[in-house]
Coordinates of C-alpha atoms and ligand atoms in Angstrom, one line a residue:
X4 CA -72.0 -54.5 -22.1
X5 CA -73.6 -51.9 -24.2
X6 CA -70.7 -49.6 -25.0
X7 CA -72.9 -46.5 -24.7
X8 CA -73.9 -47.3 -21.2
X9 CA -70.4 -47.8 -20.0
X10 CA -69.3 -44.6 -21.7
X11 CA -72.0 -42.7 -20.0
X12 CA -71.1 -44.4 -16.7
X13 CA -67.5 -43.4 -17.1
X14 CA -68.6 -39.8 -17.8
X15 CA -70.8 -39.7 -14.8
X16 CA -68.0 -40.9 -12.5
X17 CA -65.5 -38.6 -14.0
X18 CA -67.7 -35.5 -13.9
X19 CA -69.6 -36.1 -10.7
X20 CA -66.6 -37.3 -8.8
X21 CA -66.8 -39.9 -6.1
X22 CA -69.7 -38.7 -4.0
X23 CA -72.2 -38.9 -6.8
X24 CA -76.0 -38.7 -6.7
X25 CA -76.8 -39.7 -3.1
X26 CA -80.1 -38.1 -2.5
X27 CA -83.4 -39.1 -4.2
X28 CA -83.7 -35.5 -5.3
X29 CA -80.2 -35.5 -6.9
X30 CA -81.0 -38.7 -8.7
X31 CA -84.3 -37.3 -10.0
X32 CA -82.6 -34.2 -11.3
X33 CA -79.8 -36.3 -12.8
X34 CA -82.0 -38.6 -14.7
X35 CA -84.0 -35.7 -16.0
X36 CA -80.9 -33.7 -17.0
X37 CA -78.4 -36.3 -17.9
X38 CA -79.8 -38.3 -20.7
X39 CA -77.4 -40.4 -22.8
X40 CA -76.6 -37.6 -25.2
X41 CA -76.0 -35.0 -22.5
X42 CA -73.7 -37.4 -20.7
X43 CA -71.7 -37.9 -23.8
X44 CA -71.4 -34.2 -24.3
X45 CA -70.2 -33.8 -20.7
X46 CA -67.8 -36.7 -21.2
X47 CA -66.3 -35.0 -24.3
X48 CA -65.9 -31.7 -22.4
X49 CA -64.2 -33.5 -19.6
X50 CA -61.9 -35.3 -22.0
X51 CA -61.0 -32.1 -23.7
X52 CA -60.0 -30.6 -20.4
X53 CA -62.8 -28.1 -20.0
X54 CA -64.3 -29.6 -16.9
X55 CA -63.1 -31.9 -14.2
X56 CA -66.0 -32.2 -11.8
X57 CA -69.7 -31.2 -11.6
X58 CA -70.7 -30.0 -8.1
X59 CA -74.2 -29.3 -7.0
X60 CA -77.0 -27.6 -8.9
X61 CA -77.1 -23.8 -8.5
X62 CA -80.5 -23.7 -10.1
X63 CA -83.1 -26.1 -11.6
X64 CA -85.3 -24.1 -13.8
X65 CA -88.0 -24.8 -16.4
X66 CA -85.7 -25.2 -19.4
X67 CA -82.2 -25.4 -18.1
X68 CA -80.3 -26.5 -15.0
X69 CA -77.2 -24.6 -13.9
X70 CA -74.5 -26.5 -12.1
X71 CA -71.3 -25.4 -10.5
X72 CA -68.4 -27.0 -12.3
X73 CA -64.9 -27.3 -11.3
X74 CA -62.1 -26.9 -13.8
X75 CA -59.0 -27.0 -11.8
X76 CA -58.7 -26.8 -8.0
X77 CA -60.4 -23.6 -6.9
X78 CA -61.4 -22.7 -10.5
X79 CA -65.1 -22.8 -10.8
X80 CA -67.3 -22.4 -13.8
X81 CA -71.0 -22.3 -14.5
X82 CA -72.4 -25.2 -16.5
X83 CA -75.9 -24.5 -18.0
X84 CA -77.5 -27.6 -19.3
X85 CA -80.7 -27.3 -21.4
X86 CA -83.2 -30.1 -21.3
X87 CA -84.4 -31.1 -24.7
X88 CA -87.9 -32.4 -23.6
X89 CA -89.2 -29.5 -21.6
X90 CA -88.0 -26.8 -24.0
X91 CA -90.4 -24.3 -25.3
X92 CA -89.8 -24.9 -29.1
X93 CA -92.4 -22.4 -30.2
X94 CA -90.6 -19.6 -28.3
X95 CA -87.2 -20.8 -29.6
X96 CA -88.4 -20.9 -33.2
X97 CA -90.1 -17.5 -32.8
X98 CA -86.9 -15.8 -31.6
X99 CA -84.6 -17.6 -34.0
X100 CA -86.7 -16.6 -37.0
X101 CA -85.8 -13.0 -37.8
X102 CA -82.3 -13.3 -36.5
X103 CA -80.0 -13.0 -39.5
X104 CA -77.2 -14.9 -37.7
X105 CA -79.2 -18.1 -37.8
X106 CA -80.2 -19.2 -41.3
X107 CA -81.0 -22.8 -40.4
X108 CA -84.7 -23.6 -40.5
X109 CA -85.3 -26.7 -38.6
X110 CA -88.2 -28.5 -37.0
X111 CA -85.8 -31.0 -35.3
X112 CA -86.2 -30.2 -31.6
X113 CA -82.7 -31.3 -30.6
X114 CA -81.2 -29.2 -33.4
X115 CA -83.4 -26.2 -32.3
X116 CA -82.2 -26.5 -28.7
X117 CA -78.5 -26.7 -29.9
X118 CA -79.1 -23.5 -32.0
X119 CA -80.6 -21.9 -28.9
X120 CA -77.6 -22.7 -26.8
X121 CA -75.3 -21.4 -29.5
X122 CA -77.3 -18.2 -29.6
X123 CA -76.9 -17.7 -25.9
X124 CA -73.1 -18.3 -26.3
X125 CA -72.9 -15.8 -29.1
X126 CA -75.0 -13.2 -27.3
X127 CA -72.8 -13.5 -24.2
X128 CA -69.7 -13.2 -26.3
X129 CA -70.8 -10.1 -28.1
X130 CA -71.8 -8.5 -24.8
X131 CA -68.6 -9.5 -23.0
X132 CA -66.5 -8.2 -25.9
X133 CA -68.4 -4.9 -25.8
X134 CA -67.4 -4.6 -22.1
X135 CA -70.8 -5.3 -20.6
X136 CA -70.8 -7.1 -17.3
X137 CA -72.0 -10.6 -18.2
X138 CA -70.4 -14.0 -17.5
X139 CA -67.6 -14.6 -19.9
X140 CA -68.7 -17.5 -22.2
X141 CA -66.3 -20.4 -22.6
X142 CA -67.9 -22.9 -24.9
X143 CA -71.2 -24.1 -26.3
X144 CA -71.5 -27.7 -27.2
X145 CA -74.9 -29.3 -28.1
X146 CA -77.2 -28.5 -25.1
X147 CA -74.4 -27.5 -22.7
X148 CA -73.0 -24.0 -22.2
X149 CA -69.9 -23.4 -20.1
X150 CA -69.3 -19.9 -18.8
X151 CA -67.5 -17.9 -16.1
X152 CA -68.8 -18.6 -12.6
X153 CA -70.1 -15.5 -10.9
X154 CA -69.5 -15.9 -7.2
X155 CA -66.9 -15.8 -4.5
X156 CA -63.6 -17.7 -4.3
X157 CA -65.2 -20.3 -2.0
X158 CA -67.7 -21.2 -4.7
X159 CA -70.7 -19.5 -3.4
X160 CA -72.7 -18.2 -6.4
X161 CA -73.7 -14.6 -6.4
X162 CA -77.3 -14.0 -5.4
X163 CA -79.9 -12.7 -7.8
X164 CA -80.8 -9.0 -7.6
X165 CA -84.3 -10.0 -6.6
X166 CA -83.0 -11.8 -3.6
X167 CA -80.3 -9.3 -2.7
X168 CA -81.4 -5.7 -3.0
X169 CA -78.6 -3.3 -3.8
X170 CA -76.9 -1.3 -1.0
X171 CA -77.0 1.7 -3.3
X172 CA -80.1 1.5 -5.5
X173 CA -79.3 4.7 -7.4
X174 CA -75.9 3.4 -8.4
X175 CA -77.2 0.0 -9.3
X176 CA -80.0 1.5 -11.5
X177 CA -77.5 3.7 -13.3
X178 CA -75.2 0.8 -13.9
X179 CA -78.0 -1.3 -15.4
X180 CA -79.1 1.5 -17.6
X181 CA -75.6 2.0 -18.8
X182 CA -75.4 -1.7 -19.6
X183 CA -78.7 -1.7 -21.5
X184 CA -77.4 1.2 -23.6
X185 CA -74.1 -0.4 -24.3
X186 CA -75.9 -3.6 -25.2
X187 CA -78.0 -1.7 -27.7
X188 CA -75.3 0.5 -29.3
X189 CA -72.1 -1.5 -28.9
X190 CA -73.2 -5.1 -28.8
X191 CA -76.2 -4.3 -31.0
X192 CA -78.4 -6.5 -28.9
X193 CA -81.5 -6.3 -26.7
X194 CA -81.7 -8.6 -23.7
X195 CA -85.3 -9.4 -24.1
X196 CA -85.9 -10.9 -20.6
X197 CA -84.3 -8.4 -18.3
X198 CA -85.6 -8.2 -14.7
X199 CA -84.2 -8.5 -11.2
X200 CA -84.5 -12.3 -11.8
X201 CA -81.8 -12.2 -14.5
X202 CA -79.3 -9.9 -12.8
X203 CA -76.8 -11.1 -10.3
X204 CA -75.8 -8.8 -7.5
X205 CA -72.2 -9.8 -7.3
X206 CA -70.6 -7.7 -4.5
X207 CA -72.8 -4.8 -5.6
X208 CA -71.9 -5.2 -9.2
X209 CA -74.8 -5.8 -11.5
X210 CA -74.0 -8.8 -13.7
X211 CA -76.6 -9.5 -16.5
X212 CA -77.2 -13.2 -17.2
X213 CA -79.6 -15.5 -19.2
X214 CA -79.2 -14.2 -22.8
X215 CA -80.5 -17.1 -24.9
X216 CA -83.5 -15.0 -26.0
X217 CA -81.5 -11.8 -26.6
X218 CA -82.1 -10.3 -30.1
X219 CA -80.1 -8.4 -32.6
X220 CA -81.3 -4.8 -32.7
X221 CA -82.6 -5.2 -36.3
X222 CA -84.9 -8.0 -35.3
X223 CA -88.5 -7.0 -35.8
X224 CA -89.2 -7.5 -32.1
X225 CA -86.3 -5.6 -30.7
X226 CA -87.9 -2.3 -29.8
X227 CA -90.9 -3.9 -28.1
X228 CA -88.6 -6.1 -26.0
X229 CA -86.3 -3.2 -25.2
X230 CA -89.2 -1.3 -23.8
X231 CA -90.4 -4.3 -21.8
X232 CA -86.9 -4.6 -20.3
X233 CA -86.9 -1.0 -19.4
X234 CA -90.3 -1.3 -17.8
X235 CA -89.2 -4.3 -15.7
X236 CA -86.2 -2.5 -14.5
X237 CA -88.2 0.7 -13.7
X238 CA -90.7 -1.3 -11.8
X239 CA -88.1 -3.0 -9.7
X240 CA -86.3 0.2 -8.8
X241 CA -89.5 2.0 -8.0
X242 CA -89.7 0.5 -4.5
X243 CA -86.4 2.2 -3.8
X244 CA -87.9 5.6 -4.6
X245 CA -86.4 5.8 -8.1
X246 CA -89.3 6.9 -10.2
X247 CA -88.5 7.2 -13.8
X248 CA -91.2 6.8 -16.4
X249 CA -90.8 4.5 -19.4
X250 CA -90.8 7.6 -21.6
X251 CA -87.9 9.1 -19.7
X252 CA -86.0 5.9 -19.9
X253 CA -86.6 5.5 -23.6
X254 CA -85.3 9.0 -24.1
X255 CA -82.2 8.1 -22.2
X256 CA -81.6 5.1 -24.4
X257 CA -82.5 6.5 -27.8
X258 CA -80.7 9.8 -27.3
Ligands
ATP13 N1 -72.5 -17.6 -14.6 C1 -73.2 -17.9 -13.5 N2 -72.6 -17.8 -12.3 C2 -73.3 -18.1 -11.2 N3 -74.7 -18.4 -11.2 C3 -75.3 -18.4 -12.4 C4 -74.6 -18.2 -13.6 N4 -75.5 -18.3 -14.6 C5 -76.7 -18.7 -14.0 N5 -76.6 -18.7 -12.7 C6 -77.7 -19.1 -11.7 O1 -78.5 -20.0 -12.4 C7 -79.8 -19.5 -12.4 C8 -80.5 -19.8 -13.8 O2 -79.7 -19.3 -14.8 P1 -80.4 -18.6 -16.1 O3 -81.3 -17.4 -15.7 O4 -79.4 -18.4 -17.1 O5 -81.4 -19.8 -16.6 P2 -82.9 -19.8 -16.9 O6 -83.0 -20.0 -18.4 O7 -83.6 -18.6 -16.3 O8 -83.5 -21.0 -16.3 P3 -85.1 -21.1 -16.1 O9 -85.7 -19.9 -16.8 O10 -85.4 -22.3 -16.8 O11 -85.2 -21.1 -14.6 C9 -79.7 -18.0 -12.2 O12 -80.8 -17.4 -11.6 C10 -78.5 -17.9 -11.3 O13 -78.9 -18.1 -10.0
MG14 MG1 -83.2 -16.7 -15.7

């Protein structure tokens, strides 16, 4: 037997547990996400003790799928797996260029996605260490990012802000602005894709996610993207009667 296939098979069994891939939909997602290389990466992570089991998908997006992983009994983690083929390489290259942390110039697509995943890991780490509410990153390996699972003890993931409006919009708005400011001055980052689609409402705490595109403040695009983030947040909170202009928000951040 081809040793690669059996290795992948072993990985699949180990990571997906016994009741693996029953539905057609599951199988479609699996074949799309778990190419040979990804399986091997997951296998290594399992062998190194980072991951015991992959449960269902929390989200199947354009570029990445997020799964609920189990480390030890009752200890969940979020497993974000980037697909190589459907990645937006132009966007990745555009954001990576101009970021002094990444000197590598590559046209190798796989390598570019790996750098992108590493960038998300480092952005989360910087933010987490600056005390901003983001999932604590655990490890980035190839196209797989392991991070803290944001959700309840039974393993239900926190809803997105867009799907679960805040009980106290004023408080949520202030908390997000505070995070944006801390991100800018303490972590020296701009999120770059902030909106109610990239904030989890975890028991009324605003947790910012999805930081692969986040930029260092001295990146030439950072101001423009910060202002877009502010505009998105202002627009979302407008429907709760919070009407701050972009100019007012800019003053709050830059002062
Ligand atoms: N740490 C986490 N804990 C719980 N749920 C998470 C976590 N990270 C992500 N999710 C869930 O997975 C979804 C997708 O995550 P994320 O926003 O990071 O990926 P994405 O790059 O937006 O994917 P795409 O844009 O391709 O849809 C989120 O909307 C959220 O529901
Ligand atoms: Mg997202």
